[in-house]
Short mmCIF file of C-alpha atoms in Angstrom, two decimals:
data_model
loop_
_atom_site.label_atom_id
_atom_site.label_comp_id
_atom_site.label_asym_id
_atom_site.label_seq_id
_atom_site.Cartn_x
_atom_site.Cartn_y
_atom_site.Cartn_z
CA MET H 1 30.02 70.38 -50.67
CA GLY H 2 27.07 71.99 -50.03
CA GLN H 3 25.54 72.77 -46.09
CA ALA H 4 24.16 69.84 -45.32
CA GLY H 5 27.69 67.73 -45.90
CA TRP H 6 29.91 70.07 -44.21
CA LYS H 7 27.55 70.36 -41.37
CA GLY H 8 27.68 66.12 -41.27
CA VAL H 9 31.61 66.58 -41.57
CA PHE H 10 31.64 69.17 -38.51
CA GLN H 11 29.08 66.41 -36.20
CA SER H 12 31.11 63.56 -37.14
CA ALA H 13 33.89 64.98 -35.38
CA PHE H 14 32.25 64.62 -31.95
CA ASP H 15 31.10 60.78 -32.28
CA TYR H 16 32.53 58.46 -30.22
CA LYS H 17 33.29 55.03 -30.86
CA THR H 18 32.93 52.60 -28.06
CA GLU H 19 33.89 48.13 -28.37
CA LYS H 20 31.05 46.01 -28.92
CA TYR H 21 32.11 42.35 -28.38
CA VAL H 22 29.99 39.85 -30.16
CA ILE H 23 30.29 36.23 -29.69
CA ALA H 24 30.53 34.37 -33.43
CA LYS H 25 29.27 30.73 -32.73
CA ASN H 26 31.42 30.02 -35.74
CA LYS H 27 33.33 26.89 -35.30
CA LYS H 28 35.58 27.17 -38.15
CA VAL H 29 36.49 30.64 -37.24
CA GLY H 30 36.73 29.77 -33.74
CA LEU H 31 39.69 26.78 -34.96
CA LEU H 32 41.46 28.94 -37.08
CA TYR H 33 41.63 31.88 -34.04
CA ARG H 34 43.05 29.02 -31.54
CA LEU H 35 45.63 28.03 -34.55
CA LEU H 36 46.60 31.31 -34.54
CA GLN H 37 46.89 32.09 -30.59
CA LEU H 38 49.03 29.15 -30.99
CA THR H 39 51.38 29.95 -34.21
CA ILE H 40 51.56 33.50 -32.25
CA LEU H 41 53.14 31.87 -28.51
CA LEU H 42 55.37 29.19 -30.42
CA TYR H 43 57.10 32.09 -31.98
CA LEU H 44 57.46 34.50 -28.96
CA VAL H 45 58.82 31.05 -27.34
CA VAL H 46 61.00 29.52 -30.03
CA TRP H 47 61.90 31.66 -32.35
CA VAL H 48 62.60 35.07 -29.47
CA PHE H 49 63.93 33.64 -26.95
CA VAL H 50 65.35 29.75 -27.22
CA ILE H 51 66.51 30.73 -30.90
CA LYS H 52 67.39 34.30 -31.09
CA LYS H 53 68.15 34.84 -26.92
CA GLY H 54 66.17 37.76 -26.18
CA TYR H 55 66.59 37.93 -23.03
CA GLN H 56 70.34 38.59 -23.41
CA ASP H 57 72.09 42.29 -23.98
CA THR H 58 74.52 41.85 -26.93
CA ASP H 59 77.51 43.62 -27.73
CA THR H 60 78.86 43.77 -31.56
CA SER H 61 81.24 46.38 -31.22
CA LEU H 62 83.74 43.52 -31.58
CA GLN H 63 87.96 44.58 -31.07
CA SER H 64 90.18 42.82 -32.58
CA ALA H 65 93.88 42.28 -33.61
CA VAL H 66 95.53 39.69 -35.90
CA VAL H 67 99.25 38.69 -36.33
CA THR H 68 100.43 36.24 -39.07
CA LYS H 69 103.55 34.63 -39.85
CA VAL H 70 104.27 32.62 -42.44
CA LYS H 71 107.05 29.45 -42.78
CA GLY H 72 108.62 27.56 -45.19
CA VAL H 73 111.33 27.20 -48.00
CA ALA H 74 111.71 26.86 -51.52
CA TYR H 75 114.05 25.58 -54.18
CA THR H 76 114.02 26.94 -57.74
CA ASN H 77 116.80 26.97 -60.72
CA THR H 78 115.66 28.99 -63.30
CA SER H 79 117.41 30.78 -66.21
CA GLU H 80 116.41 33.90 -65.31
CA LEU H 81 117.29 34.21 -61.55
CA GLY H 82 119.64 31.11 -61.28
CA GLU H 83 119.67 28.65 -58.09
CA HIS H 84 117.68 30.16 -55.15
CA LEU H 85 116.58 29.04 -52.10
CA TRP H 86 113.06 31.36 -51.18
CA ASP H 87 112.39 31.90 -47.51
CA VAL H 88 109.23 33.74 -45.64
CA VAL H 89 111.51 36.98 -46.00
CA ASP H 90 110.96 36.61 -49.88
CA TYR H 91 107.82 35.57 -50.93
CA VAL H 92 105.98 36.95 -48.22
CA ILE H 93 104.04 40.59 -48.74
CA PRO H 94 104.40 42.64 -45.82
CA PRO H 95 106.96 41.20 -44.07
CA GLN H 96 105.36 42.38 -40.34
CA GLY H 97 102.76 40.51 -40.72
CA ASP H 98 98.95 41.69 -41.09
CA ASN H 99 95.28 40.75 -41.68
CA VAL H 100 96.12 41.27 -45.07
CA PHE H 101 99.27 39.61 -46.50
CA PHE H 102 100.73 37.79 -50.37
CA VAL H 103 102.42 34.98 -50.62
CA ILE H 104 104.61 34.42 -53.32
CA THR H 105 103.91 31.06 -56.22
CA ASN H 106 104.72 32.52 -59.65
CA LEU H 107 107.03 34.48 -61.58
CA ILE H 108 107.68 36.38 -64.89
CA VAL H 109 111.01 37.37 -64.99
CA THR H 110 112.43 40.09 -67.64
CA SER H 111 116.07 40.28 -66.86
CA ASN H 112 118.65 43.46 -66.88
CA GLN H 113 116.35 45.79 -67.93
CA ARG H 114 117.81 49.51 -69.08
CA GLN H 115 116.79 52.52 -70.24
CA SER H 116 117.18 52.85 -73.73
CA THR H 117 115.22 53.14 -77.18
CA CYS H 118 113.30 50.29 -78.03
CA ALA H 119 110.24 49.65 -80.29
CA GLU H 120 106.56 48.99 -78.40
CA ARG H 121 105.17 45.85 -77.56
CA GLU H 122 102.77 44.77 -80.14
CA GLY H 123 98.97 45.02 -79.21
CA ILE H 124 98.96 48.25 -77.59
CA PRO H 125 96.50 50.34 -79.79
CA ASP H 126 98.22 53.72 -79.07
CA GLY H 127 102.08 52.40 -79.98
CA MET H 128 100.81 50.73 -83.44
CA CYS H 129 101.71 52.94 -86.68
CA SER H 130 102.36 52.90 -90.64
CA GLN H 131 104.62 55.82 -90.89
CA ASP H 132 106.74 58.34 -87.96
CA LYS H 133 103.90 60.68 -88.51
CA ASN H 134 101.57 58.27 -86.16
CA CYS H 135 104.29 58.33 -83.55
CA HIS H 136 104.98 62.05 -82.03
CA ALA H 137 108.10 62.76 -80.25
CA GLY H 138 107.63 63.29 -76.55
CA GLU H 139 103.96 61.46 -75.86
CA PRO H 140 103.95 58.67 -74.24
CA VAL H 141 101.92 55.79 -75.20
CA ILE H 142 98.74 55.02 -73.50
CA ALA H 143 98.77 51.84 -71.59
CA GLY H 144 102.19 51.28 -72.85
CA ASN H 145 105.75 51.39 -71.55
CA GLY H 146 107.29 54.17 -72.51
CA VAL H 147 107.64 57.86 -74.41
CA LYS H 148 107.57 58.05 -78.08
CA THR H 149 110.57 59.24 -80.01
CA GLY H 150 109.14 60.01 -83.44
CA ARG H 151 109.64 57.11 -85.78
CA CYS H 152 108.06 53.90 -86.54
CA LEU H 153 109.67 50.79 -86.60
CA ARG H 154 108.51 47.69 -89.02
CA VAL H 155 109.94 44.62 -89.73
CA GLY H 156 110.94 43.60 -93.23
CA ASN H 157 108.15 45.13 -96.06
CA SER H 158 105.07 45.16 -93.42
CA THR H 159 102.70 48.47 -93.62
CA ARG H 160 102.14 47.93 -89.84
CA GLY H 161 104.80 48.56 -87.17
CA THR H 162 104.91 49.91 -83.69
CA CYS H 163 106.28 52.95 -82.47
CA GLU H 164 109.84 53.47 -81.31
CA ILE H 165 109.66 54.27 -77.33
CA PHE H 166 112.33 55.69 -74.52
CA ALA H 167 111.70 52.91 -71.92
CA TRP H 168 112.85 50.06 -69.43
CA CYS H 169 114.01 47.88 -72.89
CA PRO H 170 113.75 44.89 -73.44
CA VAL H 171 109.91 45.32 -72.40
CA GLU H 172 107.87 42.74 -70.89
CA MET H 173 106.97 39.90 -71.88
CA GLN H 174 103.32 39.49 -72.42
CA SER H 175 102.79 35.42 -72.20
CA ARG H 176 101.04 33.94 -69.32
CA PRO H 177 102.67 31.48 -67.06
CA LYS H 178 102.21 27.42 -67.86
CA LYS H 179 103.44 26.15 -64.45
CA PRO H 180 103.79 27.60 -60.86
CA LEU H 181 107.52 28.45 -59.94
CA LEU H 182 107.05 28.07 -56.36
CA ARG H 183 105.08 24.50 -56.16
CA ASP H 184 106.48 23.70 -52.62
CA ALA H 185 104.19 26.91 -51.38
CA GLU H 186 101.77 24.34 -50.80
CA ASP H 187 103.61 23.09 -47.64
CA PHE H 188 104.21 26.30 -46.17
CA THR H 189 102.43 26.75 -42.68
CA ILE H 190 99.79 30.11 -41.81
CA PHE H 191 100.11 31.15 -37.90
CA ILE H 192 97.06 33.55 -37.48
CA LYS H 193 97.06 34.88 -33.79
CA ASN H 194 93.36 36.73 -33.16
CA TYR H 195 93.31 38.82 -29.86
CA ILE H 196 89.61 39.59 -29.37
CA ARG H 197 87.49 41.97 -26.48
CA PHE H 198 84.09 42.92 -25.95
CA PRO H 199 84.19 46.43 -24.56
CA LYS H 200 80.51 46.39 -22.59
CA PHE H 201 81.33 42.95 -20.92
CA ASN H 202 84.66 43.71 -20.35
CA PHE H 203 85.55 40.30 -21.71
CA SER H 204 89.23 39.28 -23.68
CA LYS H 205 90.07 36.22 -25.21
CA ALA H 206 93.13 34.98 -27.67
CA ASN H 207 91.97 31.84 -30.05
CA VAL H 208 95.93 30.07 -29.01
CA LEU H 209 95.37 27.12 -26.06
CA GLU H 210 96.56 28.94 -23.07
CA THR H 211 99.30 25.84 -21.82
CA LYS H 212 102.70 25.94 -20.70
CA ASN H 213 103.87 23.46 -23.17
CA LYS H 214 106.74 25.67 -25.68
CA ASP H 215 106.20 22.87 -27.85
CA PHE H 216 102.67 23.00 -28.60
CA LEU H 217 102.59 25.27 -31.39
CA LYS H 218 105.52 23.59 -33.10
CA SER H 219 104.01 20.22 -33.36
CA CYS H 220 100.17 20.98 -33.55
CA ARG H 221 98.13 21.91 -36.80
CA PHE H 222 94.92 23.07 -37.41
CA GLY H 223 91.80 20.62 -37.61
CA PRO H 224 87.97 20.06 -36.81
CA ASP H 225 88.93 18.98 -33.00
CA ASN H 226 91.67 21.55 -32.42
CA HIS H 227 90.65 25.20 -33.11
CA TYR H 228 93.05 26.73 -30.39
CA CYS H 229 96.15 25.99 -32.62
CA PRO H 230 95.91 28.36 -35.44
CA ILE H 231 99.09 27.06 -37.47
CA PHE H 232 97.00 26.54 -41.45
CA ARG H 233 98.87 24.92 -44.26
CA LEU H 234 98.19 26.85 -47.12
CA GLY H 235 97.22 23.57 -49.32
CA SER H 236 94.79 23.04 -46.62
CA VAL H 237 93.67 26.65 -46.52
CA VAL H 238 93.06 26.72 -50.45
CA GLN H 239 91.48 23.15 -50.74
CA TRP H 240 88.76 24.15 -47.62
CA ALA H 241 88.11 27.60 -49.80
CA GLY H 242 86.84 25.07 -53.05
CA SER H 243 90.13 25.50 -54.74
CA SER H 244 92.81 23.64 -56.41
CA PHE H 245 96.34 24.93 -55.06
CA GLN H 246 98.20 24.31 -58.55
CA ASP H 247 95.17 26.35 -60.20
CA ILE H 248 95.53 29.26 -57.84
CA ALA H 249 99.43 29.02 -57.90
CA LEU H 250 99.79 29.57 -61.18
CA GLU H 251 97.72 32.93 -62.00
CA GLY H 252 97.10 34.09 -58.36
CA GLY H 253 93.76 34.78 -56.40
CA VAL H 254 91.97 36.24 -53.08
CA ILE H 255 91.78 33.34 -50.33
CA GLY H 256 89.44 34.76 -47.13
CA ILE H 257 90.15 33.29 -43.70
CA HIS H 258 86.79 34.12 -41.16
CA ILE H 259 87.08 33.89 -37.66
CA GLU H 260 83.64 34.28 -36.37
CA TRP H 261 82.93 34.78 -32.25
CA ASN H 262 80.13 34.24 -30.79
CA CYS H 263 79.82 33.86 -26.74
CA ASP H 264 77.42 33.17 -24.61
CA LEU H 265 78.26 34.72 -21.83
CA ASP H 266 75.89 33.11 -19.49
CA LYS H 267 78.04 30.35 -19.61
CA ALA H 268 81.55 29.93 -19.02
CA ALA H 269 84.54 31.41 -20.59
CA SER H 270 85.96 28.38 -21.62
CA GLU H 271 82.56 27.42 -23.77
CA CYS H 272 83.36 30.44 -26.02
CA HIS H 273 85.16 29.51 -29.10
CA PRO H 274 86.96 30.69 -32.77
CA ARG H 275 84.62 29.13 -35.70
CA TYR H 276 86.72 29.32 -38.88
CA SER H 277 85.42 29.29 -42.57
CA PHE H 278 87.34 29.77 -45.90
CA ASN H 279 86.30 30.58 -49.30
CA ARG H 280 87.54 32.37 -52.19
CA LEU H 281 87.07 36.05 -52.23
CA ASP H 282 87.60 36.26 -56.06
CA ASN H 283 85.69 35.41 -59.04
CA LYS H 284 87.36 32.05 -59.80
CA HIS H 285 84.75 30.70 -62.50
CA ALA H 286 84.89 34.64 -64.32
CA LYS H 287 85.54 34.34 -68.33
CA SER H 288 88.06 37.15 -67.47
CA VAL H 289 91.68 38.41 -69.18
CA SER H 290 92.30 39.43 -65.55
CA SER H 291 91.79 36.87 -63.52
CA GLY H 292 93.92 36.05 -61.06
CA TYR H 293 96.22 37.94 -58.65
CA ASN H 294 99.58 39.72 -59.08
CA PHE H 295 101.69 42.75 -59.53
CA ARG H 296 105.21 43.85 -60.83
CA ALA H 297 108.06 45.00 -59.03
CA GLY H 298 112.09 46.04 -59.88
CA VAL H 299 114.39 43.61 -57.95
CA ARG H 300 117.96 42.37 -58.73
CA THR H 301 120.41 39.69 -57.75
CA GLY H 302 123.81 41.24 -55.82
CA GLY H 303 126.60 41.38 -57.80
CA SER H 304 130.05 43.34 -57.31
CA GLY H 305 130.65 47.05 -57.95
CA VAL H 306 126.38 48.00 -58.42
CA THR H 307 124.85 51.07 -56.28
CA ALA H 308 121.56 51.04 -55.60
CA LYS H 309 118.87 53.80 -54.56
CA VAL H 310 117.63 53.23 -51.58
CA TRP H 311 113.83 54.53 -51.13
CA ARG H 312 112.85 53.48 -47.43
CA GLY H 313 114.53 51.33 -45.03
CA PRO H 314 117.82 49.39 -44.54
CA CYS H 315 117.73 46.25 -46.82
CA ARG H 316 117.92 42.81 -45.96
CA VAL H 317 121.53 41.70 -45.30
CA ALA H 318 121.49 38.08 -47.21
CA GLY H 319 124.60 38.52 -49.39
CA GLU H 320 128.35 39.31 -48.98
CA ASP H 321 128.83 42.28 -51.41
CA SER H 322 128.58 45.82 -50.57
CA ILE H 323 127.12 48.67 -52.47
CA ALA H 324 126.88 52.50 -51.95
CA ASN H 325 123.58 54.40 -51.88
CA THR H 326 123.45 57.70 -53.84
CA SER H 327 123.72 59.61 -51.16
CA GLY H 328 127.27 58.35 -51.12
CA GLN H 329 127.25 57.51 -47.40
CA GLU H 330 128.23 54.72 -45.80
CA LYS H 331 128.15 50.75 -47.57
CA MET H 332 125.37 48.66 -47.17
CA PRO H 333 125.40 44.54 -47.73
CA VAL H 334 123.75 43.95 -51.55
CA PRO H 335 120.57 41.22 -50.70
CA ALA H 336 120.62 38.28 -52.69
CA LEU H 337 116.98 39.34 -53.44
CA LEU H 338 116.15 42.73 -53.06
CA LEU H 339 112.41 43.48 -52.41
CA PRO H 340 110.56 46.46 -53.98
CA TRP H 341 109.91 48.42 -51.42
CA PHE H 342 113.09 48.95 -50.48
CA ALA H 343 114.75 49.41 -53.72
CA ARG H 344 113.92 50.16 -57.67
CA TYR H 345 116.91 51.40 -59.46
CA TYR H 346 120.51 50.02 -59.92
CA ARG H 347 123.27 51.17 -61.64
CA ASP H 348 126.63 49.16 -63.00
CA SER H 349 130.16 49.99 -62.73
CA ALA H 350 129.94 51.94 -66.00
CA GLY H 351 127.02 54.10 -64.28
CA VAL H 352 123.80 52.32 -66.38
CA GLU H 353 120.93 52.04 -64.45
CA PHE H 354 119.08 48.75 -65.13
CA ARG H 355 116.63 46.23 -63.31
CA ASN H 356 115.11 43.05 -63.39
CA LEU H 357 111.15 43.42 -63.75
CA MET H 358 109.43 40.44 -61.77
CA LYS H 359 105.78 39.73 -62.24
CA ALA H 360 104.73 38.22 -59.44
CA TYR H 361 101.58 36.11 -59.22
CA GLY H 362 100.21 34.67 -55.64
CA ILE H 363 97.80 34.26 -52.78
CA ARG H 364 96.42 37.00 -50.90
CA ILE H 365 95.48 36.04 -47.59
CA ASP H 366 92.46 38.37 -46.02
CA VAL H 367 91.70 37.00 -41.99
CA ILE H 368 88.60 38.53 -41.51
CA VAL H 369 86.81 38.69 -38.09
CA ASN H 370 84.03 39.34 -36.68
CA GLY H 371 81.65 38.47 -33.51
CA LYS H 372 79.02 38.60 -31.14
CA ALA H 373 78.69 38.36 -27.83
CA GLY H 374 75.33 37.99 -25.36
CA LYS H 375 74.76 38.41 -21.55
CA PHE H 376 71.52 37.91 -19.45
CA SER H 377 70.04 41.64 -18.78
CA ILE H 378 66.69 42.58 -17.22
CA ILE H 379 66.31 45.44 -19.91
CA PRO H 380 65.77 43.53 -23.17
CA THR H 381 64.17 41.02 -21.09
CA ILE H 382 61.47 42.96 -19.83
CA ILE H 383 61.55 44.84 -23.41
CA ASN H 384 60.82 41.31 -25.34
CA VAL H 385 57.78 40.48 -23.10
CA GLY H 386 56.41 43.37 -23.59
CA SER H 387 56.76 43.30 -27.15
CA GLY H 388 55.19 39.58 -26.99
CA VAL H 389 52.11 40.99 -24.92
CA ALA H 390 51.12 43.83 -27.18
CA LEU H 391 51.69 41.17 -30.25
CA MET H 392 49.43 39.06 -28.56
CA GLY H 393 46.93 42.24 -27.63
CA ALA H 394 45.64 40.33 -24.14
CA ASP H 395 42.86 42.43 -22.51
CA THR H 396 41.42 41.92 -19.00
CA ARG H 397 37.83 41.82 -20.62
CA ARG H 398 34.86 39.99 -18.08
CA VAL H 399 32.38 37.96 -20.10
CA SER H 400 30.17 35.27 -18.91
CA GLN H 401 32.68 32.73 -20.04
CA PRO H 402 35.41 32.11 -18.12
CA TRP H 403 37.63 30.95 -21.38
CA HIS H 404 37.35 34.72 -22.69
CA GLN H 405 39.10 36.15 -20.42
CA GLY H 406 41.80 37.20 -22.96
CA HIS H 407 42.33 37.16 -26.54
CA LEU H 408 45.46 37.69 -29.07
CA GLY H 409 44.81 41.18 -30.80
CA GLN H 410 46.89 39.76 -33.86
CA GLY H 411 44.58 36.46 -34.23
CA ALA H 412 41.33 38.77 -33.40
CA PHE H 413 42.48 41.02 -36.12
CA PHE H 414 42.51 38.27 -38.89
CA CYS H 415 39.36 36.46 -37.44
CA ASP H 416 37.52 39.65 -37.76
CA LEU H 417 38.28 40.29 -41.41
CA VAL H 418 37.51 36.22 -42.65
CA LEU H 419 34.23 37.07 -40.44
CA ILE H 420 33.25 39.86 -41.97
CA TYR H 421 35.02 40.07 -45.74
CA ILE H 422 34.89 36.52 -46.65
CA ILE H 423 32.77 33.92 -45.18
CA LYS H 424 29.19 33.69 -46.83
CA LYS H 425 27.50 34.94 -43.53
CA ARG H 426 29.69 38.14 -43.79
CA GLU H 427 26.66 40.78 -43.85
CA PHE H 428 24.96 39.17 -40.92
CA TYR H 429 28.35 39.54 -38.70
CA ARG H 430 29.06 42.76 -39.62
CA ASP H 431 25.41 44.19 -38.89
CA LYS H 432 26.03 42.55 -35.68
CA LYS H 433 29.83 43.75 -34.95
CA TYR H 434 29.27 47.51 -35.89
CA GLU H 435 25.88 49.36 -35.03
CA GLU H 436 24.65 52.99 -34.48
CA VAL H 437 23.28 54.52 -32.14
CA ARG H 438 21.70 57.97 -31.68
CA ALA H 439 20.42 59.77 -29.55
CA ARG H 440 17.09 60.79 -31.06
CA GLU H 441 16.10 57.45 -31.81
CA TYR H 442 16.79 56.39 -28.43
CA ALA H 443 14.11 59.30 -27.33
CA ALA H 444 11.51 57.99 -30.07
CA GLN H 445 11.66 54.40 -28.88
CA GLU H 446 10.81 55.30 -25.05
CA ALA H 447 7.57 57.37 -26.99
CA GLU H 448 6.77 54.18 -29.24
CA ALA H 449 6.76 51.69 -26.32
CA GLU H 450 4.40 54.26 -24.28
CA ASP H 451 2.40 54.39 -26.84
CA GLU H 452 2.16 50.64 -27.20
CA ALA H 453 2.01 50.11 -23.17
CA MET H 454 -0.95 52.36 -23.25
CA GLU H 455 -2.74 50.77 -25.91
CA GLN H 456 -2.22 47.67 -23.65
CA ARG H 457 -3.55 49.31 -20.82
CA GLN H 458 -6.70 50.48 -22.55
CA THR H 459 -7.39 47.26 -24.36
CA GLU H 460 -7.15 45.44 -20.77
CA GLU H 461 -10.01 47.38 -19.00
CA GLU H 462 -12.17 47.86 -21.99
CA GLN H 463 -12.08 43.30 -21.00
CA PRO H 464 -14.54 42.21 -18.40
CA GLU H 465 -12.98 41.59 -15.28
CA GLY H 466 -13.47 37.83 -15.52
CA GLU H 467 -11.92 37.51 -18.65
CA ARG H 468 -9.32 39.99 -17.73
CA GLN H 469 -8.45 37.27 -14.48
CA GLU H 470 -8.60 34.37 -16.73
CA GLU H 471 -6.34 35.75 -19.81
CA GLN H 472 -3.92 37.11 -17.07
CA PRO H 473 -0.74 34.57 -16.77
CA ALA H 474 0.64 33.31 -13.79
CA ALA H 475 3.97 34.90 -12.59
CA PRO H 476 6.88 32.89 -12.48
CA PRO H 477 8.45 32.31 -8.88
CA GLN H 478 11.56 34.84 -8.08
CA SER H 479 11.01 36.47 -11.84
CA ARG H 480 11.79 40.49 -11.62
CA GLY H 481 10.01 41.20 -14.70
CA TRP H 482 6.40 40.38 -13.45
CA LYS H 483 4.74 43.01 -10.81
CA GLY H 484 2.19 40.71 -10.01
CA ASN H 485 -0.43 42.34 -11.78
CA GLY H 486 -0.16 41.09 -15.40
CA ALA H 487 1.53 44.39 -16.79
CA MET H 488 5.03 44.35 -18.93
CA CYS H 489 6.19 47.17 -16.50
CA GLY H 490 9.40 45.57 -15.75
CA LYS H 491 10.68 44.75 -19.26
CA LEU H 492 10.31 48.49 -20.21
CA PRO H 493 12.90 51.53 -18.76
CA PRO H 494 12.29 52.92 -15.52
CA SER H 495 10.68 56.20 -17.81
CA ALA H 496 8.45 54.28 -20.07
CA ARG H 497 6.92 52.47 -16.90
CA THR H 498 6.52 56.15 -14.97
CA GLY H 499 4.57 57.07 -18.07
CA ILE H 500 2.61 54.22 -17.91
CA LEU H 501 1.42 54.13 -14.47
CA LYS H 502 0.64 57.74 -15.13
CA ASN H 503 -1.45 57.35 -18.14
CA ALA H 504 -3.23 54.35 -16.40
CA LYS H 505 -4.19 56.61 -13.25
CA VAL H 506 -5.94 59.15 -15.84
CA ASN H 507 -7.64 57.24 -17.45
CA MET H 508 -8.93 55.22 -14.52
CA GLN H 509 -10.32 58.75 -13.10
CA GLN H 510 -12.22 59.21 -16.56
CA LEU H 511 -13.84 55.70 -16.74
CA GLN H 512 -15.13 56.32 -12.92
CA THR H 513 -16.29 60.00 -13.86
CA LEU H 514 -18.23 58.28 -17.40
CA GLN H 515 -19.86 55.90 -14.82
CA THR H 516 -21.24 58.28 -12.26
CA VAL H 517 -22.94 60.58 -15.30
CA GLY H 518 -23.99 57.54 -16.85
CA THR H 519 -25.83 56.24 -13.25
#
């Protein structure tokens, strides 16, 4: 970049830009401008203030507590478990009631498992073998059921077999259930008690109807017109989630119960209602070998002369038989169905450890609570009004037409783009809108105006006096641009008029001198 270029860059740093208002008499652009004004105004009024309630202060830090209870009984009679009556303590996990719980609907039972040696289940790649050296003793089977003993077990003349393992034998059956065990679980009821609080506004509420009638919750059921009776039928919940109960009870699934609290605290507290929605959280349409929901647990039915290893807390009293824990302390009653997180392993009268392995399928319920509260506040109101004014870009400029007292900034910006870059006469409007003015050009214009005035004056003086009077036009009444002598000085800048008068006086003196010399 040369010296002239650097000089131009330096001088441009001291340029000053000022606004120039150009009124474009274009009906199409003017109509577009008014439509943009109307659109922005509707956006501010309808969307910001009516729909989004921009005049309210909001609180989204919802504090929530959920308590759940499940009720219902089911009767089963199977070869693995015999006759059994299932109540809430048997099929609900965990029993204390939380926002996430599990209801057992199906079981696959592998009875009387004992620690011994047996063949690994077929279909496990690391458990397959053709000779003993493929089964390294003491090595656990990857994704299998036990530890290899070093022997390869083959059936008949088969060349392929499975490794012998030390495990809980017999190993678990791999077959899938064909029908749900607890078909009556469809009529189980779920009670969901939800307490919420918005700390910013110190507002609290519950989803249970405030009534002194103690029998209200015993007879009511949740429905579209009864949102303050949070007692749900399990089959209805599955149906509202878009699934079939028999399908989900067979292999299990995950259901979400959503409770939404959107409270307008400018209204009465009684107008703040919970809204419920239900959906299937696991992908029921996915073609996967691991679809559904299940887990495994070791449980047993009670019998006399059995000792148990107790893991956590006391066992539920559900039978009359007695056992002693492994520490040799006091005897405890044997539960009819011992839940997996209380006990896992047992010993018979001969001291042999055994268990019943149960693969439980069922419905997992997730209670999800969300909410937002709003209340009028002057601060967000001022902020949103100010943002609206800034978006509209209103100015207080004054022009001759009263309807041009302000304009919308976004609308004007878009219309300028159309006017200057899109329409056919864009170059004409661009030249009118952007004009570059320099001080030197103003001085040159003054000098040019003085020269033109002097030439006109000399022309008028050279004409006879009678012709000047005939050619002089009559001055319009109340016109400040005319001085009565026919000159155009009133239309020139003050400095130009002063120079013209001085030159005129000099020319008159020179003319008088020439006339005297001629005489």
